[in-house]
Each structure stands twice: as C-alpha cells, then as structure tokens.
C-alpha cells in the first residue's frame, strides 16, 4: 500500500510568508524610503517638513524624531528605523536625523552585497567590527573640555552647534545662553534631572521676549469665587504641597441611604461639612501661606483660605508640582491629619503676575536655585512648539557635555575622520571583510555629503577637499557653511558631545544589522472573530 503523507496546516489560511534575498532587499528599500524623507532636513540649511495628521493638525519641524513620530509608518522593517530614532532622542536628545540617514546609508551599501549573494552574516560581522573600531577611534580623538569654565563659555559653543540646524538658528546666541544658564542653575554634583527645567508656551510677543525664570512658574489654575480676595504675593512663603481633594462632591457610588427623620439627613450633611472644615483647619494650623494640590480645591475651601490670607491653587499638573517640591523642599502629603510645619517648603518669593494674555504663578528660588522655567513667546503655536523641540535638543546635548566633558568637531568632520581611519584599517584585512569595512567607511560620508546638498554646495568638490585634508592629517576638517568651503571645525567651535556621535553610530549600525538579519516576513491575515 502507498501511504500518503498527511497535509499539516500550521499557519492560518491567507497568511502571507515571503523570504529570501528578495525579502531582504524589500526591507532595505522600505528603510531607504524613510531615509529619503529626512535627508533634506539635515544641517543648518536643511528644510522643514510639514506633517498633517488625521485630525488636520499641521506640524512644521525639521527634528527627525518628531517627524518620524508623526508619520504613520506601516512597513514593519521601516518601523525599526523609527524606533531607533526614538531611542536616540530619549538617550541623548539630538542626532536623530543623522542616525536615521546613516542607518539608511549602511543598508544602501549592504544592498549591493546582498544582490551579489554575499552571506548576510558576513556583512553583519564586518559592520560590527567596523563599529568597534569607529567607537574606539572617536574616543581616542575626542577632546576634553572644562564645561564650567568661563561661566559656561564652552557649553555655549555646544548649544549653538545643536541649534544651528533648528528654527532658532538666527537667535542661537540668545537661546544658547538661556539653555546654559538653565542647566548651570541646577545641582550639577549629582545626575542632572532635566525634568527640573520647565517649559511654558505663551502665544504673543516676539521670540526675544522669551525669558528664563530662576524658579518654578506655571499658568494660573482653574479657580472659584473668592480667589480674587486671596493675596497674590509673599516673601519667604510657607508652601504646603498636597494630593488631597478639598471639595464637597456628590456621591459617585450607587449607594442607598434610608432615613426616617429629617434630622438624620441633616446629620449626614453636617458630617460632610465637618470633615472638610477639619481638613481646612489642619492646613491652616500648619502655618502655611500657599496651598497647592494636585486635586481640585472647591469654592468653600477657596473662600476659607481667602478669609485667612492664604493663597491656594488646585489641579496643579504633576510636572509643575514635582518642580515646586524639588525647589522648595516641601513634601507631598496625601492627608492633612499629619501635616506639620516640617512638611512645608519655602522659597525666596511667591507672586502672581501677567504673562501675555495669561496669569502665571511664580515661585522664585533666590540664590540657591534648584529648578527653572523657560517661558517661550512667539507669534503662533506651531512656531513656539518647534522652538520648544529645538531647546529640548540643546538642553539634552549640553547635559551630556557636562556629564561627559568630551567633544568632537561637527559639520561632518568626525564622520570623515572615522571614514579615513576605517579605510586605512580595511587595507590590512584580507578577504571580503575588507570590502565590507570599506563600505561602512563610504556610508559615513553621507553626512557631509548631505550637509553640502542641503546647503546648495557642490558636494563632489567639498568631499574631495575633505578627503584630501583628512589624508594630510587634518582630522577636524569639516564643512564650513559661511565660506562654502572646508575649515577646521574644532577651531571654529562647531562642537558636539562625543556621546552623541558614539550613540548615533551604535544605534545606526544596530538598526542596519537587525534589518539585514531578517530574511522572512510572515503577515497574519486579520479575521473578524477567533480562529476555529
């Protein structure tokens, strides 16, 4: 008898499975499409991208992480590139466009090897070996700086370089000083917490009307009747920070209370009043002048505090409360029964004043500043939002420069130096690994090349000049946007933290290797109900 092998069904009917060289090339092409979107945004003369979401909200930005976050990327391989840019943004705050463009270029160089049937694992091995040498080399040539010397003069250079490609490039000197002063006002002896730098956006006025508040500031919260009777200014106030609701509210639970006498109902009402009055008395007895709560403060409590010359604000945002607590030394209390004077914080001055069309509460710290707030002004919400993103990148870059204390030259200088070093190494390696490491070196040239193209320079001439300079030992030769030529960018103070470059190289290489290692994609068919 002829026995037939039974058919075994493993995947759901309609499941799409593609594999092999074609699938790898398809994944590479998808990532190159994402790279093409960000290419024009790179550098000081890069253009912006207008992204409109499903609700019709328009966002204008040249920040790589912001653009990729707003794009609805559906290709699974291309989404890996998006994740890498998010990682770069959260880790170091800048270099997201460079990371994405470099990852795409590494895949583009690998594409020719894949088409020539070179095993993918050979390519991955060569890329990882090149990465190790690149990181080792950039750490050997990076220059140490004293970030706190001359009132942060070195940090101003780093901040200006980070802003050179942003919308605030024309006002980089103004905002660089603001960013550096903000970070220098924090405690630099421990890990720098960027959450202590608040950013508030007020539409109206010019960009030069933006200010740095040495303390915590937030928009006046929702207030009830009696608020205007409260004092709006204190010197050395005693501040209570609460997570307590001070409001009479109807029962939310489906409870049923049966009463036979009117006096019973009155006793329930009196009990509610007694509870909230007891809470208010405990707060007043602590000796505080200012009461802040993350939960609502109702009209009864507002009037009660006003009668006793106490300022209150309810529904304070978590981030604002966090900064107030860190700046004033208060402790957040979830009950009033244990509130004492030792739980209160203090600052040099509290006041409420007008900023644009809004009222703002200011907690000024005095000489020992532990938090600060950037109040950004501008003509439109989209413009101010882009300024905020630009300052976030600059803050993160300066933070890394303070922590690491090592910088390299920007403008494509570091990439060209690494590229030349890898070419020299590749000549000493036999076999196909030589070609793969040389391809990694070629991919690094995409950064200065794209900088030139976005600025309208002749990229071929500039790249040839850069290769010649670096072959003669000028490791800091990079693109000079003022003279449309090449120059020593380290002497020109075009500086970037070493950590930004190292993280960008590692993220881009890892993304390329992950995508190259995928040669099969299984797409499950969507069904209306559970499988049978």
Short mmCIF file of C-alpha atoms in Angstrom, two decimals:
data_model
loop_
_atom_site.label_atom_id
_atom_site.label_comp_id
_atom_site.label_asym_id
_atom_site.label_seq_id
_atom_site.Cartn_x
_atom_site.Cartn_y
_atom_site.Cartn_z
CA UNK A 1 0.00 0.00 0.00
CA UNK A 2 1.15 3.51 -0.79
CA UNK A 3 0.93 5.65 2.29
CA UNK A 4 0.37 9.35 1.64
CA UNK A 5 1.88 11.98 3.95
CA UNK A 6 -0.97 13.90 5.54
CA UNK A 7 -1.12 17.67 4.94
CA UNK A 8 -0.23 19.61 8.07
CA UNK A 9 -1.67 23.13 8.35
CA UNK A 10 0.46 25.32 10.63
CA UNK A 11 -0.50 28.85 9.67
CA UNK A 12 -3.96 30.32 9.22
CA UNK A 13 -5.32 30.28 5.69
CA UNK A 14 -4.43 33.51 3.92
CA UNK A 15 -1.20 34.07 5.87
CA UNK A 16 1.42 35.74 3.68
CA UNK A 17 5.00 34.50 4.08
CA UNK A 18 7.86 35.86 1.96
CA UNK A 19 11.51 35.08 2.40
CA UNK A 20 14.94 35.05 0.82
CA UNK A 21 17.06 37.67 -0.87
CA UNK A 22 14.03 39.44 -2.32
CA UNK A 23 12.58 39.99 1.13
CA UNK A 24 15.85 41.43 2.48
CA UNK A 25 16.09 43.85 -0.46
CA UNK A 26 12.44 44.84 0.04
CA UNK A 27 13.15 45.68 3.68
CA UNK A 28 16.18 47.74 2.68
CA UNK A 29 14.13 49.69 0.11
CA UNK A 30 11.48 50.47 2.73
CA UNK A 31 14.14 51.89 5.07
CA UNK A 32 15.64 53.94 2.24
CA UNK A 33 12.21 55.50 1.69
CA UNK A 34 12.21 56.67 5.32
CA UNK A 35 15.76 57.96 4.89
CA UNK A 36 14.70 60.00 1.85
CA UNK A 37 12.10 61.81 3.95
CA UNK A 38 14.68 63.01 6.48
CA UNK A 39 17.57 63.70 4.09
CA UNK A 40 16.51 67.32 3.28
CA UNK A 41 16.20 68.23 6.98
CA UNK A 42 19.86 67.63 7.92
CA UNK A 43 22.16 70.50 8.77
CA UNK A 44 21.99 74.26 9.35
CA UNK A 45 20.48 74.88 5.92
CA UNK A 46 18.14 71.90 5.92
CA UNK A 47 14.49 72.39 5.07
CA UNK A 48 11.44 71.74 7.23
CA UNK A 49 8.74 69.12 6.75
CA UNK A 50 5.02 69.84 7.07
CA UNK A 51 3.14 66.86 8.52
CA UNK A 52 -0.68 66.88 8.70
CA UNK A 53 -2.29 64.23 10.90
CA UNK A 54 -5.71 62.58 10.55
CA UNK A 55 -7.38 65.34 12.56
CA UNK A 56 -5.94 68.00 10.24
CA UNK A 57 -3.42 69.33 12.75
CA UNK A 58 -0.33 70.66 11.00
CA UNK A 59 3.17 70.33 12.43
CA UNK A 60 6.18 72.04 10.87
CA UNK A 61 9.51 70.62 12.02
CA UNK A 62 12.97 69.51 10.95
CA UNK A 63 13.51 67.38 14.06
CA UNK A 64 13.94 63.78 12.92
CA UNK A 65 12.31 62.18 15.96
CA UNK A 66 9.27 64.47 15.72
CA UNK A 67 8.76 63.84 12.00
CA UNK A 68 9.05 60.05 12.31
CA UNK A 69 6.74 60.07 15.34
CA UNK A 70 4.05 61.86 13.32
CA UNK A 71 4.43 59.69 10.21
CA UNK A 72 2.18 56.64 10.06
CA UNK A 73 4.86 54.14 9.03
CA UNK A 74 3.27 50.74 8.43
CA UNK A 75 6.14 48.71 6.95
CA UNK A 76 7.50 46.53 9.79
CA UNK A 77 11.17 46.93 8.79
CA UNK A 78 10.86 50.69 8.35
CA UNK A 79 9.29 50.92 11.80
CA UNK A 80 12.57 49.62 13.23
CA UNK A 81 14.23 52.77 11.88
CA UNK A 82 11.54 54.85 13.61
CA UNK A 83 12.21 53.03 16.90
CA UNK A 84 15.95 53.69 16.58
CA UNK A 85 15.32 57.43 16.17
CA UNK A 86 13.13 57.40 19.29
CA UNK A 87 15.90 55.64 21.18
CA UNK A 88 18.44 58.26 20.09
CA UNK A 89 16.07 61.06 21.09
CA UNK A 90 15.40 59.66 24.55
CA UNK A 91 19.03 58.72 25.21
CA UNK A 92 20.91 61.81 24.06
CA UNK A 93 18.20 64.14 22.72
CA UNK A 94 19.89 65.06 19.43
CA UNK A 95 21.26 63.42 16.29
CA UNK A 96 18.03 61.65 15.32
CA UNK A 97 18.20 62.71 11.67
CA UNK A 98 21.87 61.75 11.45
CA UNK A 99 21.17 58.33 12.96
CA UNK A 100 18.34 57.58 10.53
CA UNK A 101 20.28 58.80 7.48
CA UNK A 102 23.38 56.84 8.49
CA UNK A 103 21.36 53.66 9.09
CA UNK A 104 19.79 54.02 5.65
CA UNK A 105 23.19 54.53 4.02
CA UNK A 106 24.62 51.43 5.72
CA UNK A 107 21.71 49.44 4.31
CA UNK A 108 22.22 51.00 0.88
CA UNK A 109 25.87 49.91 0.89
CA UNK A 110 24.86 46.44 2.07
CA UNK A 111 22.28 46.12 -0.70
CA UNK A 112 24.91 45.56 -3.40
CA UNK A 113 26.50 42.78 -1.31
CA UNK A 114 23.12 41.09 -0.83
CA UNK A 115 22.45 41.26 -4.58
CA UNK A 116 25.85 39.61 -5.18
CA UNK A 117 24.82 36.73 -2.86
CA UNK A 118 27.27 37.63 -0.11
CA UNK A 119 26.02 35.89 3.09
CA UNK A 120 24.22 38.39 5.30
CA UNK A 121 26.06 37.21 8.39
CA UNK A 122 29.36 38.20 6.77
CA UNK A 123 28.02 41.72 6.24
CA UNK A 124 26.78 41.95 9.83
CA UNK A 125 30.11 40.68 11.15
CA UNK A 126 32.00 43.25 9.08
CA UNK A 127 29.72 46.11 10.18
CA UNK A 128 30.08 45.23 13.84
CA UNK A 129 33.84 45.02 13.55
CA UNK A 130 33.87 48.41 11.83
CA UNK A 131 31.67 49.84 14.61
CA UNK A 132 34.08 48.68 17.31
CA UNK A 133 37.00 50.34 15.51
CA UNK A 134 34.96 53.52 14.87
CA UNK A 135 33.94 53.93 18.51
CA UNK A 136 37.47 53.21 19.69
CA UNK A 137 38.88 55.81 17.30
CA UNK A 138 36.38 58.58 18.08
CA UNK A 139 37.05 58.15 21.79
CA UNK A 140 40.79 58.44 21.14
CA UNK A 141 40.48 61.73 19.22
CA UNK A 142 37.78 63.42 21.33
CA UNK A 143 38.94 66.47 23.26
CA UNK A 144 38.30 67.10 26.94
CA UNK A 145 36.82 70.45 27.93
CA UNK A 146 36.07 72.09 31.25
CA UNK A 147 32.31 72.61 30.84
CA UNK A 148 32.05 75.10 33.71
CA UNK A 149 34.98 77.29 32.70
CA UNK A 150 34.35 80.98 31.96
CA UNK A 151 30.73 80.89 33.07
CA UNK A 152 29.91 78.01 30.74
CA UNK A 153 31.59 79.51 27.65
CA UNK A 154 32.45 76.04 26.35
CA UNK A 155 28.86 74.88 26.79
CA UNK A 156 27.63 77.87 24.77
CA UNK A 157 29.57 76.51 21.77
CA UNK A 158 27.97 73.09 22.16
CA UNK A 159 24.48 74.57 22.50
CA UNK A 160 24.98 76.84 19.46
CA UNK A 161 26.04 73.85 17.34
CA UNK A 162 22.95 71.88 18.44
CA UNK A 163 20.72 74.82 17.44
CA UNK A 164 22.45 75.54 14.13
CA UNK A 165 20.03 73.30 12.24
CA UNK A 166 16.94 74.44 14.14
CA UNK A 167 14.37 77.16 13.63
CA UNK A 168 16.09 79.27 16.32
CA UNK A 169 19.43 79.30 14.47
CA UNK A 170 19.21 83.06 13.90
CA UNK A 171 18.77 83.58 17.65
CA UNK A 172 21.17 80.83 18.73
CA UNK A 173 23.30 83.18 20.85
CA UNK A 174 20.24 84.32 22.85
CA UNK A 175 18.88 80.81 23.40
CA UNK A 176 22.30 79.22 23.98
CA UNK A 177 22.84 81.48 26.97
CA UNK A 178 19.32 80.69 28.20
CA UNK A 179 19.90 76.92 27.94
CA UNK A 180 23.31 77.03 29.60
CA UNK A 181 22.08 79.29 32.43
CA UNK A 182 19.15 76.91 32.98
CA UNK A 183 21.42 73.89 33.37
CA UNK A 184 24.01 75.72 35.47
CA UNK A 185 21.24 76.70 37.90
CA UNK A 186 20.61 73.04 38.73
CA UNK A 187 22.53 70.78 41.08
CA UNK A 188 25.50 69.60 38.97
CA UNK A 189 27.02 67.45 41.71
CA UNK A 190 24.58 64.61 41.01
CA UNK A 191 22.74 63.25 37.98
CA UNK A 192 21.18 66.19 36.15
CA UNK A 193 17.39 65.88 36.10
CA UNK A 194 16.10 67.72 33.02
CA UNK A 195 12.55 67.48 34.42
CA UNK A 196 13.55 70.34 36.74
CA UNK A 197 13.62 72.60 33.66
CA UNK A 198 10.02 73.53 32.89
CA UNK A 199 8.95 74.88 29.51
CA UNK A 200 5.85 77.06 29.18
CA UNK A 201 4.49 78.39 25.89
CA UNK A 202 2.70 81.76 25.72
CA UNK A 203 1.42 82.86 22.30
CA UNK A 204 2.10 86.51 21.52
CA UNK A 205 5.10 88.80 21.56
CA UNK A 206 8.41 88.27 19.84
CA UNK A 207 10.87 85.43 20.20
CA UNK A 208 13.24 87.76 22.12
CA UNK A 209 10.52 88.17 24.77
CA UNK A 210 11.22 84.61 25.93
CA UNK A 211 12.62 84.55 29.45
CA UNK A 212 14.32 82.23 31.92
CA UNK A 213 12.71 82.17 35.36
CA UNK A 214 15.05 81.13 38.17
CA UNK A 215 12.38 79.08 39.88
CA UNK A 216 9.11 77.40 39.06
CA UNK A 217 6.31 79.06 37.09
CA UNK A 218 3.00 77.69 35.86
CA UNK A 219 -0.23 79.05 34.46
CA UNK A 220 -2.88 80.04 37.00
CA UNK A 221 -5.09 77.05 37.66
CA UNK A 222 -8.87 76.91 37.50
CA UNK A 223 -10.23 78.98 40.39
CA UNK A 224 -13.54 79.50 42.16
CA UNK A 225 -15.27 82.51 43.73
CA UNK A 226 -13.17 84.02 46.48
CA UNK A 227 -9.91 83.59 44.58
CA UNK A 228 -9.50 87.30 43.86
CA UNK A 229 -9.68 88.04 47.58
CA UNK A 230 -6.56 85.96 48.21
CA UNK A 231 -3.13 87.63 48.48
CA UNK A 232 -1.02 87.33 45.31
CA UNK A 233 2.44 87.96 46.72
CA UNK A 234 4.54 86.65 49.63
CA UNK A 235 8.15 86.95 50.70
CA UNK A 236 9.61 83.69 52.06
CA UNK A 237 6.23 81.90 51.96
CA UNK A 238 5.49 78.60 53.69
CA UNK A 239 4.22 76.22 51.00
CA UNK A 240 2.06 73.13 51.52
CA UNK A 241 2.02 70.60 48.66
CA UNK A 242 -0.96 68.23 48.82
CA UNK A 243 -2.55 65.38 46.96
CA UNK A 244 -5.87 65.95 48.72
CA UNK A 245 -9.28 66.90 47.33
CA UNK A 246 -10.75 69.91 49.15
CA UNK A 247 -14.21 69.98 47.64
CA UNK A 248 -17.76 68.97 48.59
CA UNK A 249 -18.89 66.50 45.97
CA UNK A 250 -21.92 64.30 45.36
CA UNK A 251 -21.54 60.59 45.99
CA UNK A 252 -20.29 58.73 42.91
CA UNK A 253 -21.10 55.24 44.16
CA UNK A 254 -24.50 53.69 43.72
CA UNK A 255 -25.23 53.88 47.44
CA UNK A 256 -28.66 54.00 49.07
CA UNK A 257 -29.25 55.57 52.49
CA UNK A 258 -32.73 55.19 54.03
CA UNK A 259 -33.80 57.78 56.58
CA UNK A 260 -36.95 58.17 58.62
CA UNK A 261 -36.32 61.62 60.06
CA UNK A 262 -35.21 64.95 58.64
CA UNK A 263 -32.66 65.24 61.43
CA UNK A 264 -30.91 62.13 60.12
CA UNK A 265 -30.46 63.76 56.72
CA UNK A 266 -29.16 66.93 58.37
CA UNK A 267 -26.61 64.88 60.33
CA UNK A 268 -25.23 63.44 57.07
CA UNK A 269 -24.86 66.92 55.58
CA UNK A 270 -23.24 68.21 58.76
CA UNK A 271 -20.79 65.29 58.75
CA UNK A 272 -19.60 66.18 55.22
CA UNK A 273 -19.08 69.80 56.23
CA UNK A 274 -17.35 68.77 59.41
CA UNK A 275 -14.87 66.58 57.52
CA UNK A 276 -13.83 69.26 55.02
CA UNK A 277 -13.71 72.02 57.69
CA UNK A 278 -11.47 69.77 59.79
CA UNK A 279 -9.12 69.32 56.81
CA UNK A 280 -9.01 73.09 56.20
CA UNK A 281 -8.30 73.80 59.88
CA UNK A 282 -5.42 71.32 59.87
CA UNK A 283 -3.93 73.03 56.82
CA UNK A 284 -4.26 76.49 58.37
CA UNK A 285 -2.79 75.31 61.69
CA UNK A 286 0.35 74.10 59.91
CA UNK A 287 1.30 77.76 59.35
CA UNK A 288 1.35 77.74 55.53
CA UNK A 289 0.81 80.80 53.32
CA UNK A 290 0.43 78.94 50.00
CA UNK A 291 -1.54 75.73 49.42
CA UNK A 292 -1.01 73.69 46.25
CA UNK A 293 -2.90 70.49 45.47
CA UNK A 294 -2.88 68.08 42.55
CA UNK A 295 -6.61 67.54 43.15
CA UNK A 296 -9.45 70.12 42.99
CA UNK A 297 -9.84 72.85 45.61
CA UNK A 298 -13.51 73.86 45.65
CA UNK A 299 -15.30 77.17 46.28
CA UNK A 300 -15.75 76.54 50.01
CA UNK A 301 -12.02 75.93 50.54
CA UNK A 302 -11.08 78.86 48.27
CA UNK A 303 -13.17 81.30 50.30
CA UNK A 304 -11.99 79.75 53.57
CA UNK A 305 -8.35 80.34 52.62
CA UNK A 306 -9.09 83.85 51.31
CA UNK A 307 -10.58 84.83 54.68
CA UNK A 308 -7.29 83.81 56.33
CA UNK A 309 -4.94 85.48 53.77
CA UNK A 310 -3.77 82.18 52.28
CA UNK A 311 -3.23 81.59 48.54
CA UNK A 312 -4.40 78.27 47.06
CA UNK A 313 -4.25 76.55 43.68
CA UNK A 314 -5.87 73.22 42.80
CA UNK A 315 -5.42 70.83 39.88
CA UNK A 316 -1.69 71.62 39.69
CA UNK A 317 -0.04 69.48 36.99
CA UNK A 318 2.21 66.65 38.16
CA UNK A 319 5.31 68.10 36.45
CA UNK A 320 4.76 71.53 37.99
CA UNK A 321 4.20 70.03 41.44
CA UNK A 322 7.38 67.97 41.05
CA UNK A 323 9.43 71.10 40.32
CA UNK A 324 7.86 73.03 43.22
CA UNK A 325 8.64 70.18 45.63
CA UNK A 326 12.26 69.91 44.44
CA UNK A 327 12.78 73.67 44.51
CA UNK A 328 11.13 74.45 47.85
CA UNK A 329 11.93 71.34 49.89
CA UNK A 330 8.28 70.57 50.61
CA UNK A 331 6.99 67.02 50.92
CA UNK A 332 3.87 65.89 49.09
CA UNK A 333 1.14 64.94 51.56
CA UNK A 334 -1.83 62.68 50.82
CA UNK A 335 -3.56 63.56 54.09
CA UNK A 336 -3.90 66.67 56.21
CA UNK A 337 -4.07 64.89 59.56
CA UNK A 338 -0.28 64.58 59.80
CA UNK A 339 0.60 67.92 58.17
CA UNK A 340 3.13 69.87 60.24
CA UNK A 341 5.41 72.85 59.69
CA UNK A 342 8.31 70.49 58.90
CA UNK A 343 6.42 69.27 55.81
CA UNK A 344 6.22 72.78 54.37
CA UNK A 345 8.60 74.20 51.81
CA UNK A 346 9.76 77.73 51.21
CA UNK A 347 11.23 79.94 48.50
CA UNK A 348 12.54 83.49 48.26
CA UNK A 349 9.37 84.96 46.80
CA UNK A 350 5.93 83.99 45.51
CA UNK A 351 3.93 86.19 43.18
CA UNK A 352 1.24 86.05 40.53
CA UNK A 353 1.62 88.28 37.51
CA UNK A 354 0.56 88.68 33.91
CA UNK A 355 2.45 87.00 31.04
CA UNK A 356 0.90 87.81 27.68
CA UNK A 357 -2.81 87.04 27.97
CA UNK A 358 -2.37 84.62 30.88
CA UNK A 359 -1.78 84.87 34.60
CA UNK A 360 1.20 82.91 35.94
CA UNK A 361 2.24 81.86 39.44
CA UNK A 362 5.96 82.30 40.14
CA UNK A 363 7.97 80.58 42.87
CA UNK A 364 11.35 82.34 42.76
CA UNK A 365 14.19 80.43 44.37
CA UNK A 366 16.71 83.17 45.05
CA UNK A 367 20.44 82.36 45.10
CA UNK A 368 20.15 78.59 45.64
CA UNK A 369 18.20 77.71 42.52
CA UNK A 370 17.10 74.09 42.21
CA UNK A 371 14.67 74.41 39.31
CA UNK A 372 13.98 76.82 36.48
CA UNK A 373 11.34 77.55 33.85
CA UNK A 374 11.68 78.68 30.25
CA UNK A 375 8.77 80.88 29.17
CA UNK A 376 8.73 80.87 25.36
CA UNK A 377 7.00 83.58 23.33
CA UNK A 378 6.18 83.72 19.65
CA UNK A 379 3.58 84.58 17.07
CA UNK A 380 1.97 81.15 16.61
CA UNK A 381 1.56 77.85 18.42
CA UNK A 382 3.37 75.89 15.69
CA UNK A 383 6.37 78.21 15.88
CA UNK A 384 6.61 78.04 19.67
CA UNK A 385 6.22 74.23 19.58
CA UNK A 386 9.19 73.98 17.19
CA UNK A 387 11.22 76.32 19.41
CA UNK A 388 10.45 74.02 22.35
CA UNK A 389 11.70 70.98 20.41
CA UNK A 390 14.85 72.88 19.44
CA UNK A 391 15.57 73.84 23.04
CA UNK A 392 14.92 70.28 24.22
CA UNK A 393 17.64 69.01 21.87
CA UNK A 394 20.05 71.72 23.04
CA UNK A 395 19.33 71.02 26.72
CA UNK A 396 19.98 67.30 26.29
CA UNK A 397 23.19 67.89 24.33
CA UNK A 398 24.56 70.37 26.88
CA UNK A 399 23.59 67.96 29.68
CA UNK A 400 25.64 65.21 28.02
CA UNK A 401 28.55 67.60 27.52
CA UNK A 402 28.54 68.46 31.22
CA UNK A 403 28.45 64.81 32.24
CA UNK A 404 30.99 63.50 29.73
CA UNK A 405 33.22 66.56 29.31
CA UNK A 406 34.43 65.39 25.87
CA UNK A 407 33.57 66.87 22.48
CA UNK A 408 34.37 66.34 18.82
CA UNK A 409 34.04 68.63 15.81
CA UNK A 410 30.74 68.71 13.92
CA UNK A 411 29.91 69.60 10.34
CA UNK A 412 30.86 66.13 9.08
CA UNK A 413 34.42 66.34 10.48
CA UNK A 414 34.08 63.41 12.89
CA UNK A 415 32.45 61.20 10.24
CA UNK A 416 35.18 61.93 7.70
CA UNK A 417 37.90 61.22 10.29
CA UNK A 418 36.35 57.85 11.15
CA UNK A 419 35.87 57.08 7.45
CA UNK A 420 39.55 57.68 6.71
CA UNK A 421 40.60 55.60 9.72
CA UNK A 422 38.40 52.65 8.64
CA UNK A 423 39.76 52.79 5.10
CA UNK A 424 43.28 52.50 6.46
CA UNK A 425 42.28 49.53 8.61
CA UNK A 426 40.44 47.77 5.76
CA UNK A 427 43.61 47.62 3.65
CA UNK A 428 45.21 45.40 6.27
CA UNK A 429 42.30 42.91 6.41
CA UNK A 430 42.23 40.10 3.83
CA UNK A 431 39.13 38.74 2.13
CA UNK A 432 35.61 40.11 1.83
CA UNK A 433 35.74 41.76 5.24
CA UNK A 434 37.98 44.39 3.64
CA UNK A 435 35.21 45.34 1.20
CA UNK A 436 32.53 45.42 3.92
CA UNK A 437 34.55 47.66 6.26
CA UNK A 438 35.36 49.92 3.29
CA UNK A 439 31.59 50.08 2.57
CA UNK A 440 30.99 51.16 6.19
CA UNK A 441 33.59 53.91 5.67
CA UNK A 442 31.83 55.07 2.47
CA UNK A 443 28.47 55.16 4.26
CA UNK A 444 29.85 57.63 6.83
CA UNK A 445 30.48 60.14 4.04
CA UNK A 446 26.73 60.56 3.60
CA UNK A 447 26.64 63.07 6.49
CA UNK A 448 28.99 65.73 4.98
CA UNK A 449 27.61 64.96 1.52
CA UNK A 450 24.02 65.60 2.60
CA UNK A 451 25.04 68.72 4.52
CA UNK A 452 26.50 70.10 1.27
CA UNK A 453 23.49 69.16 -0.85
CA UNK A 454 21.03 70.76 1.59
CA UNK A 455 23.12 73.94 1.61
CA UNK A 456 23.32 74.05 -2.19
CA UNK A 457 27.08 73.44 -2.30
CA UNK A 458 28.93 71.25 -4.81
CA UNK A 459 29.10 68.06 -2.74
CA UNK A 460 31.64 66.39 -5.07
CA UNK A 461 34.17 69.23 -4.71
CA UNK A 462 33.65 69.57 -0.96
CA UNK A 463 34.02 65.82 -0.37
CA UNK A 464 37.21 65.70 -2.44
CA UNK A 465 38.64 68.59 -0.40
CA UNK A 466 37.65 66.86 2.85
CA UNK A 467 39.29 63.58 1.76
CA UNK A 468 42.47 65.46 0.89
CA UNK A 469 42.50 67.37 4.22
CA UNK A 470 41.96 64.22 6.25
CA UNK A 471 44.58 62.27 4.31
CA UNK A 472 47.03 65.05 5.26
CA UNK A 473 46.21 64.60 8.95
CA UNK A 474 43.64 67.40 9.50
CA UNK A 475 41.18 65.26 11.49
CA UNK A 476 38.86 68.18 12.28
CA UNK A 477 38.29 69.33 8.69
CA UNK A 478 34.57 69.73 8.06
CA UNK A 479 32.04 71.66 6.02
CA UNK A 480 32.18 75.44 6.53
CA UNK A 481 28.77 76.92 5.76
CA UNK A 482 29.93 80.53 5.99
CA UNK A 483 32.67 80.33 3.38
CA UNK A 484 31.05 77.48 1.38
CA UNK A 485 34.32 75.61 1.75
CA UNK A 486 36.06 73.41 4.31
CA UNK A 487 37.65 74.52 7.57
CA UNK A 488 38.92 73.28 10.92
CA UNK A 489 35.59 72.99 12.69
CA UNK A 490 37.14 72.40 16.10
CA UNK A 491 38.85 75.78 15.96
CA UNK A 492 35.59 77.24 14.61
CA UNK A 493 33.87 75.95 17.81
CA UNK A 494 31.48 73.68 15.92
CA UNK A 495 31.34 71.14 18.73
CA UNK A 496 29.24 68.12 19.51
CA UNK A 497 29.46 65.84 22.57
CA UNK A 498 31.37 62.62 21.99
CA UNK A 499 28.41 60.69 23.45
CA UNK A 500 26.05 61.93 20.72
CA UNK A 501 28.34 60.63 17.96
CA UNK A 502 29.03 57.33 19.67
CA UNK A 503 25.34 56.67 20.32
CA UNK A 504 24.42 57.62 16.75
CA UNK A 505 26.99 55.18 15.32
CA UNK A 506 25.88 52.38 17.62
CA UNK A 507 22.16 52.93 17.00
CA UNK A 508 22.51 53.18 13.22
CA UNK A 509 24.72 50.09 12.97
CA UNK A 510 22.48 48.04 15.23
CA UNK A 511 19.41 49.02 13.21
CA UNK A 512 21.13 48.05 9.94
CA UNK A 513 22.27 44.70 11.35
CA UNK A 514 18.81 43.85 12.70
CA UNK A 515 17.15 44.62 9.36
CA UNK A 516 19.79 42.67 7.42
CA UNK A 517 19.32 39.64 9.67
CA UNK A 518 15.62 39.40 8.69
CA UNK A 519 15.06 37.33 5.56
CA UNK A 520 11.49 36.21 6.15
CA UNK A 521 8.32 38.11 6.96
CA UNK A 522 5.10 36.38 7.99
CA UNK A 523 1.97 38.52 7.81
CA UNK A 524 -1.07 37.16 9.60
CA UNK A 525 -4.39 37.70 7.90
CA UNK A 526 -6.78 39.73 10.01
CA UNK A 527 -10.01 37.96 10.91
CA UNK A 528 -13.30 39.16 12.33
CA UNK A 529 -13.54 36.50 15.01
CA UNK A 530 -11.40 33.99 16.89
CA UNK A 531 -9.80 31.13 14.92
CA UNK A 532 -11.82 27.97 14.62
#
